[in-house]
Tab-separated table of C-alpha atoms in Angstrom:
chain	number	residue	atom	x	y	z
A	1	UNK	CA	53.255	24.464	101.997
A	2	UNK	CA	53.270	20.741	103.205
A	3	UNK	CA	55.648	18.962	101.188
A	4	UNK	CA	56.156	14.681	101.874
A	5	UNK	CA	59.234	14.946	103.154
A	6	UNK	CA	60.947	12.143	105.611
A	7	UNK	CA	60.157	12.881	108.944
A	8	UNK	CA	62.940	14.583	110.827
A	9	UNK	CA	63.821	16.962	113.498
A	10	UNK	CA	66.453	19.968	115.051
A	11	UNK	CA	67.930	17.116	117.177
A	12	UNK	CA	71.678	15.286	116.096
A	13	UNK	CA	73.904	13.719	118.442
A	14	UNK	CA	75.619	16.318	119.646
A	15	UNK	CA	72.191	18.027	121.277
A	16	UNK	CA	71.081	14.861	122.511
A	17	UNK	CA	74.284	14.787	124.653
A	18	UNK	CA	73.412	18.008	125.452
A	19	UNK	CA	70.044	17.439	126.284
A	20	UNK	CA	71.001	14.665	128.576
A	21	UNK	CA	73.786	16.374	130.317
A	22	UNK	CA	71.593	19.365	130.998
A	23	UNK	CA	69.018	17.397	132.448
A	24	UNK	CA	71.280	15.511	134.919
A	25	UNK	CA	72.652	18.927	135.523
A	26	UNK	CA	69.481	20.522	136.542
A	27	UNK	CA	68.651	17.522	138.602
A	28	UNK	CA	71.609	17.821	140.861
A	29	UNK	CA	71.430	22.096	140.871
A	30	UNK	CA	67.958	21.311	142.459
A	31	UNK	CA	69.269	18.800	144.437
A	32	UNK	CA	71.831	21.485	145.798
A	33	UNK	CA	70.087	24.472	145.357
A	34	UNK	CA	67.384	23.322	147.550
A	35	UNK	CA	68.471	20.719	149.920
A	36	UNK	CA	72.068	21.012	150.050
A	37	UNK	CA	73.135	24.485	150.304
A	38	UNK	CA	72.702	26.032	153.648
A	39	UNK	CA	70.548	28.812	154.414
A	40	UNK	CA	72.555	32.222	154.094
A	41	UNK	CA	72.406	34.199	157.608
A	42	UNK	CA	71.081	37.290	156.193
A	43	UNK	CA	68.538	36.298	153.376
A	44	UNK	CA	67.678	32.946	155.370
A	45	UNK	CA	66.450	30.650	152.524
A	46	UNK	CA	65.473	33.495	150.119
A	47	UNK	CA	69.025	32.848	148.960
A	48	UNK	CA	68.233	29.887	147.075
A	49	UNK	CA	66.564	32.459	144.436
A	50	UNK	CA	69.959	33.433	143.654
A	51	UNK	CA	70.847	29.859	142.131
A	52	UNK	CA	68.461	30.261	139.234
A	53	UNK	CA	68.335	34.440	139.503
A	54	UNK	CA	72.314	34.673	138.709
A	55	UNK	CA	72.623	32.256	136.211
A	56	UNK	CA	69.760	33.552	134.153
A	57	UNK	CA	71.410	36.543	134.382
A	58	UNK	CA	74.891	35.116	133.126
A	59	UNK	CA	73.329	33.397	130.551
A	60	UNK	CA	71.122	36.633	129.408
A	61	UNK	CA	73.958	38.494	128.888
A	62	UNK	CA	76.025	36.093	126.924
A	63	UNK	CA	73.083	35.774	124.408
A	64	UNK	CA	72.972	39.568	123.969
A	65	UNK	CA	76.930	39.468	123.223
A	66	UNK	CA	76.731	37.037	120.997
A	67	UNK	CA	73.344	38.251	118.962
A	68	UNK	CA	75.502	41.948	118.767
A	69	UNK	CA	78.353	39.899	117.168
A	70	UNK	CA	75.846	38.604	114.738
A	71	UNK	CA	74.639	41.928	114.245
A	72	UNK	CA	77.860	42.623	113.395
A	73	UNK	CA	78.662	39.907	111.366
A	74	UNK	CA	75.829	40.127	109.675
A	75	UNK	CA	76.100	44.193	108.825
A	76	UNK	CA	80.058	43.254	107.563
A	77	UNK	CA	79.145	39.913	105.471
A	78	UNK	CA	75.089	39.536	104.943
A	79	UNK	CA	75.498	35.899	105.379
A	80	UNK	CA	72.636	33.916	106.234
A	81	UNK	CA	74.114	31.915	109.230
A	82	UNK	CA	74.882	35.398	111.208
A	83	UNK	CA	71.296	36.566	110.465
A	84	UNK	CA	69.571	33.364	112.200
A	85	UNK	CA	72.089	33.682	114.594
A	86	UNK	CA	71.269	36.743	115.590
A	87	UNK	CA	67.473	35.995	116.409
A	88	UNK	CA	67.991	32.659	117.527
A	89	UNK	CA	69.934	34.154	120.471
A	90	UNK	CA	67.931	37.395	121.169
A	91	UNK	CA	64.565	35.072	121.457
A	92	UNK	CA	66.765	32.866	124.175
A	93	UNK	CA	68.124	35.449	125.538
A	94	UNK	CA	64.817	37.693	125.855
A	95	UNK	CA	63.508	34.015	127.983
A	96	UNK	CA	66.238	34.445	130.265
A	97	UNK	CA	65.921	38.191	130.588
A	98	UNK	CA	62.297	37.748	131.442
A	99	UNK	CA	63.516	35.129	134.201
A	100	UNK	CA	66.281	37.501	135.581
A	101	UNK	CA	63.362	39.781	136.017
A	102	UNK	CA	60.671	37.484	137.625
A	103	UNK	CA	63.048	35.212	139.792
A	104	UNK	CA	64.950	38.981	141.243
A	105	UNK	CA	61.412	40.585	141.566
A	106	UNK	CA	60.005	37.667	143.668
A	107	UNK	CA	63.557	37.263	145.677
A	108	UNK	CA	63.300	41.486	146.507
A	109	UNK	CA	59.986	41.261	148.039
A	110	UNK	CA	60.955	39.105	151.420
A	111	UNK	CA	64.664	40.318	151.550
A	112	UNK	CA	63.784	44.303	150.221
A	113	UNK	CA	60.255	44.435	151.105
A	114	UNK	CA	59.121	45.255	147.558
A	115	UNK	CA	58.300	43.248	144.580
A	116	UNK	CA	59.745	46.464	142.277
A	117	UNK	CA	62.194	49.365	142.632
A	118	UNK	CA	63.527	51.356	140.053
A	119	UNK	CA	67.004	50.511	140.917
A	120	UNK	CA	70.024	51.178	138.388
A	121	UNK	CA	70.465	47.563	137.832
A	122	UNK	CA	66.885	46.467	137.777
A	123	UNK	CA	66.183	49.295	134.968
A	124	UNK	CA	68.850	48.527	132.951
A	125	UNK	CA	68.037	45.250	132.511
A	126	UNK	CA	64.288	45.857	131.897
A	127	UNK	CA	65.790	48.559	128.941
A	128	UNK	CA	67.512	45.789	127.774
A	129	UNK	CA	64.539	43.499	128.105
A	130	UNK	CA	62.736	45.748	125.571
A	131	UNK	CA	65.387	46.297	123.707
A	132	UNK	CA	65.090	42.408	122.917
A	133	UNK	CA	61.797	42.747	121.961
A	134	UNK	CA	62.322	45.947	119.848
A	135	UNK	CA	65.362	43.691	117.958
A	136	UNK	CA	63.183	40.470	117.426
A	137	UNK	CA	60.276	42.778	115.952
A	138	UNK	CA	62.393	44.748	114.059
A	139	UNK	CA	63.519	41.530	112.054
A	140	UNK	CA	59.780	41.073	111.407
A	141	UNK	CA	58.823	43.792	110.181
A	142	UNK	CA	58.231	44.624	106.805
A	143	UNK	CA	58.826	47.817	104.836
A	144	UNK	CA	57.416	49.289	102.430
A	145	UNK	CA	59.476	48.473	99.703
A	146	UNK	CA	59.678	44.000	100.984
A	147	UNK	CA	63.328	45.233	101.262
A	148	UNK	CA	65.040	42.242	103.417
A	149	UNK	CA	68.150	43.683	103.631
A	150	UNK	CA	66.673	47.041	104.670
A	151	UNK	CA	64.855	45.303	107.373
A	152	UNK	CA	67.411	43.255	108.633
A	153	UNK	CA	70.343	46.811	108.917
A	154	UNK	CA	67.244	48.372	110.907
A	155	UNK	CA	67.638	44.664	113.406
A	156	UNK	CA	70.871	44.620	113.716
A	157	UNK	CA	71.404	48.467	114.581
A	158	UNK	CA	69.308	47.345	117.542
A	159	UNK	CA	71.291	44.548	117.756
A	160	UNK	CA	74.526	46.605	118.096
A	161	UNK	CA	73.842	48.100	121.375
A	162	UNK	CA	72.971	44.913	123.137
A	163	UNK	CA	75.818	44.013	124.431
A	164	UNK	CA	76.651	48.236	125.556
A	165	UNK	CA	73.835	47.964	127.587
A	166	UNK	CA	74.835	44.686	129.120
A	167	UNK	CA	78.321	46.654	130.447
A	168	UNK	CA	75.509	49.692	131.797
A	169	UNK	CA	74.120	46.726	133.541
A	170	UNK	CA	76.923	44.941	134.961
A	171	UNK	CA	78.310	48.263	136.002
A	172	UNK	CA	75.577	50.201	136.642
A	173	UNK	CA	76.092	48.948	140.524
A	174	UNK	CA	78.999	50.750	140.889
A	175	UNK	CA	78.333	53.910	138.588
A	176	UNK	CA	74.803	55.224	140.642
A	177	UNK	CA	73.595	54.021	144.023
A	178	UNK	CA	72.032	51.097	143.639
A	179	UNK	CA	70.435	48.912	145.926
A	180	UNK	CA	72.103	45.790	144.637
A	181	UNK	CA	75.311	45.026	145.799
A	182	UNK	CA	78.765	44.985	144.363
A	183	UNK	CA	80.134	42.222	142.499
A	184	UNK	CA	79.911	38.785	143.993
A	185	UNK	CA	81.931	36.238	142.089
A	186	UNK	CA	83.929	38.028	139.321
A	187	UNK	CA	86.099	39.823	142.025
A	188	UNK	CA	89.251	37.947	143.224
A	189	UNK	CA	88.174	37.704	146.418
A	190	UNK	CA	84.406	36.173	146.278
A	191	UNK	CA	82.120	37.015	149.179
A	192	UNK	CA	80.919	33.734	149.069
A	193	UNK	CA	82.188	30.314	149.905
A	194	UNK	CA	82.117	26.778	150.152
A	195	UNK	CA	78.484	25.157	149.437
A	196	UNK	CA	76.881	28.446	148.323
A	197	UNK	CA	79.762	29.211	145.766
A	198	UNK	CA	79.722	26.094	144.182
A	199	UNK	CA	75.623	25.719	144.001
A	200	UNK	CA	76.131	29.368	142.191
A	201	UNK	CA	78.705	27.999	139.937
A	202	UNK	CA	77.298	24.981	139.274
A	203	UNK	CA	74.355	27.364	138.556
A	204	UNK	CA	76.186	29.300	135.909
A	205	UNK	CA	77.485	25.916	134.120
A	206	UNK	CA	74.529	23.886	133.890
A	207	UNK	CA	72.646	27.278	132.415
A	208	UNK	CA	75.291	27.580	130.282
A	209	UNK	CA	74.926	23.693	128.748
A	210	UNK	CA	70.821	24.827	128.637
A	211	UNK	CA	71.364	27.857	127.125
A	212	UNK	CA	73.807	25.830	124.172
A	213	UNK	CA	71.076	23.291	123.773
A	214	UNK	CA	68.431	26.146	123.110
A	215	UNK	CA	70.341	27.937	121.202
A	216	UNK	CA	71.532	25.281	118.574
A	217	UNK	CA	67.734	24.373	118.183
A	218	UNK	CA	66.574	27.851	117.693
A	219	UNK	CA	69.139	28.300	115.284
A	220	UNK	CA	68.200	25.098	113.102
A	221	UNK	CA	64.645	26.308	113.778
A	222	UNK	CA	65.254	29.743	112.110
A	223	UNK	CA	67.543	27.796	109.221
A	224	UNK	CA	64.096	25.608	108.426
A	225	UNK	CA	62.464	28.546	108.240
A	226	UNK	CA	64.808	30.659	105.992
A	227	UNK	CA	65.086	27.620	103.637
A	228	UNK	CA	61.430	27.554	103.460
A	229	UNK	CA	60.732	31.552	102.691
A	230	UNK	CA	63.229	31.020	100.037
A	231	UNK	CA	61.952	27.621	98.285
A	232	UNK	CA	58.220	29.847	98.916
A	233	UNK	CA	59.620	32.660	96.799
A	234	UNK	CA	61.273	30.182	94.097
A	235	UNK	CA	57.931	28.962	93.496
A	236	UNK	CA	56.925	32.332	93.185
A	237	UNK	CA	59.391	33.203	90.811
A	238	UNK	CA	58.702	30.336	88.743
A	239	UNK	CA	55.216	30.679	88.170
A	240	UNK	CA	55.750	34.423	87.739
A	241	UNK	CA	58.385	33.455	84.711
A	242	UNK	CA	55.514	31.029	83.472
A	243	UNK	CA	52.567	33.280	83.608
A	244	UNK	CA	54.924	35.610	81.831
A	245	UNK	CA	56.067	32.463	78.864
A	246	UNK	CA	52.618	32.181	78.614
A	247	UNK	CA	51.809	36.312	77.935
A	248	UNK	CA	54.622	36.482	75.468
A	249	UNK	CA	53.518	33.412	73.493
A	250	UNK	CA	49.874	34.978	73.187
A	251	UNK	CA	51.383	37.924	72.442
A	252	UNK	CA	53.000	36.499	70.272
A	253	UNK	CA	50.166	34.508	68.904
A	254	UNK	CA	48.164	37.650	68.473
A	255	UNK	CA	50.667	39.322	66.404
A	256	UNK	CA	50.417	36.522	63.560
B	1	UNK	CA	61.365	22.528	152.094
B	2	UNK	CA	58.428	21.972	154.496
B	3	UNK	CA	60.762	23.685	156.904
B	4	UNK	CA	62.191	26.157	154.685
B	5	UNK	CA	61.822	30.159	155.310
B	6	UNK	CA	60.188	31.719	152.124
B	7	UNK	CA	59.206	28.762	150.692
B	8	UNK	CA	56.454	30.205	148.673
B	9	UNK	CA	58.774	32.534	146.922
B	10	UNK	CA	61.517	29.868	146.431
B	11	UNK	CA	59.064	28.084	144.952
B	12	UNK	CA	57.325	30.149	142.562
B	13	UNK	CA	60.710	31.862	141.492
B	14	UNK	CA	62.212	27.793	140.704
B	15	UNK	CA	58.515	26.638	139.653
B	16	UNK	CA	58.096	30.085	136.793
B	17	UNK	CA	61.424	29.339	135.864
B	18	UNK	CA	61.549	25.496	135.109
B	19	UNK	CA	58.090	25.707	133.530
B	20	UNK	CA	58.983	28.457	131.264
B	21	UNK	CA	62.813	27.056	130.119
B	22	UNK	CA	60.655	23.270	129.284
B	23	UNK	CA	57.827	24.920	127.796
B	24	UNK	CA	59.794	27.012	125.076
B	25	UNK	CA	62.019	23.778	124.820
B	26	UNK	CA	58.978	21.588	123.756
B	27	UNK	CA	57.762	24.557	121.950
B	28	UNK	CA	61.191	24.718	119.566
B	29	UNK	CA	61.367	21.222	119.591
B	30	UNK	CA	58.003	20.671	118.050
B	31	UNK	CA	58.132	23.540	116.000
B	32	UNK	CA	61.802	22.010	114.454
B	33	UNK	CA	59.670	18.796	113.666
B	34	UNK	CA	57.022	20.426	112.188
B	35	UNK	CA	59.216	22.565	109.449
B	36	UNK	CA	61.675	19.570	109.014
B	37	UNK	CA	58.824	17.829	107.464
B	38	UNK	CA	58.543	20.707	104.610
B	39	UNK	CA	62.555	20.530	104.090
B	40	UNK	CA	64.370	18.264	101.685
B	41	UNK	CA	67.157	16.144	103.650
B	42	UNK	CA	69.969	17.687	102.043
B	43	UNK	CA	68.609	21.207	103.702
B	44	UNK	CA	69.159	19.263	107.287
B	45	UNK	CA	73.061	19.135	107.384
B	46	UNK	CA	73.074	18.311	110.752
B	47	UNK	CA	70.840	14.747	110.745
C-alpha cells in the first residue's frame, strides 16, 4: 500500500536533541575511553573494552525491564501503546545484548585466554539473549486461528521473565563461581576510581541518551506499522461488506 | 593507539559496536520515513 502522503519521518524535536547530545556524547566517551583513561595495571589497555562492554550491559538490562513492564501492561490493559512498547524495546535491547556478548567475548580472550567460557554470568545472559529472540518471534507469529490477542499473551508470557533473568544475571556472580568478578560500581565502595570511574559512568549515561533515542524511534516505527495493519484490514473489511451489498442485492435480484 | 596493548581487540570490540548501534539507527530511521509516507498526518502525533 503506497498512499501520497506528505513526506515525513520518526524524528520531532525532542529526538533531534537527543540525537545531537548523543553524538557529542559518544565523541567525548571515545575521546576518554581511548586516549584519556589510563591503562588499568592488570588488564593493561584491554580495559578500555569495559567502556562500551558495561554500558551495553546497563542499557540491555533496562530494555528487558521495561519490555516485562509492557508485558505487563499490556496482559492488564491490551492497549496498543504497551504492545509496541514492548517490541520496540526487546529489538533494542536484543542489539545491546548481542554487543554485551561480542565486546565481553573479544575483552576475555587477552585478559582470560579464551574467546568463550560457560561462565554463570556469560550463560545467563546468552539465555536471555534468546529469550529476546524467542519474545520478538513470538509477537510474529501467527496462529492458527489469526488470533492477535492470542499471539500477543503467548509474547508477553515471554516477556514476563525478562527482567527475572536479568536479577539471575546480575546475581548470578555471587550465587555460583563465576569467573567474573563481584560488583564494580553499584557497591558503596567502588573498586574503581578517578579517570576510569568516570569514563565508565560517562559510559553508562551517554548509552543511556542512545538507548532513549532508539527506543523512541522504534516505538514510532512499530506505531506506523500498527496504524498501517489496521487501515490494511479496514480496507479489507470494506470491500468484504461490499462484495457482500453486492451478493445480497443479486440475491435479491434473483428472487424477483 | 599505535602504542596501545591489545589494540586489535580494542578495536574490533569499539569498531563491531559503533558500526552495529549506526547501522540499526539508519536502518529505523529509514524504515520510519518509508512508513510515514503511507500514514495520514494526523496518525504522526509527534511531527
Amino acid at each position: 500500500m503506497t498512499a501520497p502522503y506528505a513526506a515525513g519521518s520518526t524524528s520531532s524535536g525532542t529526538t533531534r536533541i537527543l540525537g545531537w547530545l548523543s553524538l557529542a556524547g559518544l565523541a567525548l566517551l571515545l575521546a576518554y575511553a581511548l586516549v584519556w583513561s589510563p591503562a588499568d595495571r592488570a588488564q593493561r589497555d584491554a580495559v578500555r573494552l569495559m567502556y562500551v562492554h558495561v554500558p551495553s550491559a546497563i542499557v540491555a538490562f533496562t530494555a528487558c525491564a521495561i519490555t516485562t513492564l509492557a508485558a505487563a501492561m499490556w496482559l492488564r490493559r491490551r492497549s496498543e501503546g504497551w504492545w509496541v512498547l514492548g517490541g520496540a524495546s526487546a529489538e533494542v535491547g536484543l542489539l545491546f545484548t548481542a554487543m554485551t556478548l561480542l565486546t565481553g567475548s573479544i575483552w576475555g580472550r587477552p585478559t582470560w585466554g579464551t574467546y568463550w567460557d560457560w561462565d554463570p554470568r556469560i550463560t545467563s545472559t546468552s539465555l536471555l539473549f534468546v529469550m529476546l529472540v524467542g519474545y520478538l518471534a513470538l509477537r510474529r507469529i501467527d496462529n492458527e486461528t489469526g488470533d492477535a490477542a492470542q499471539r500477543g499473551s503467548r509474547g508477553a508470557i515471554v516477556g514476563l521473565l525478562l527482567f527475572p533473568n536479568v536479577v539471575v544475571v546480575h546475581y548470578s556472580v555471587d550465587w555460583w563461581r563465576s569467573l567474573h568478578q563481584t560488583a564494580t560500581i553499584t557497591r558503596l565502595d567502588p573498586t574503581i576510581e578517578g579517570t576510569m570511574l568516570f569514563t565508565l559512568v560517562l559510559g553508562i549515561a551517554v548509552f543511556g541518551l542512545v538507548f532513549a533515542w532508539l527506543l523512541v524511534h522504534r516505538f514510532r516505527v512499530g506505531w506506523l506499522e500498527e496504524r498501517i495493519d489496521h487501515s490494511g484490514l479496514d480496507e479489507a473489511l470494506v470491500e468484504r461488506r461490499a462484495e457482500a451489498g453486492v451478493g445480497a442485492a443479486v440475491g435479491d435480484g434473483g428472487t424477483v | 593507539m599505535l602504542a596501545m596493548s591489545h589494540a586489535g581487540y580494542v578495536a574490533a570490540g569499539w569498531g563491531i559496536s559503533l558500526t552495529a548501534l549506526a547501522a540499526y539507527a539508519i536502518r529505523t530511521v529509514r524504515r520510519g520515513r518509508a512508513l510515514a509516507r503511507q500514514v495520514p498526518p494526523e496518525d504522526r502525533q509527534w511531527t
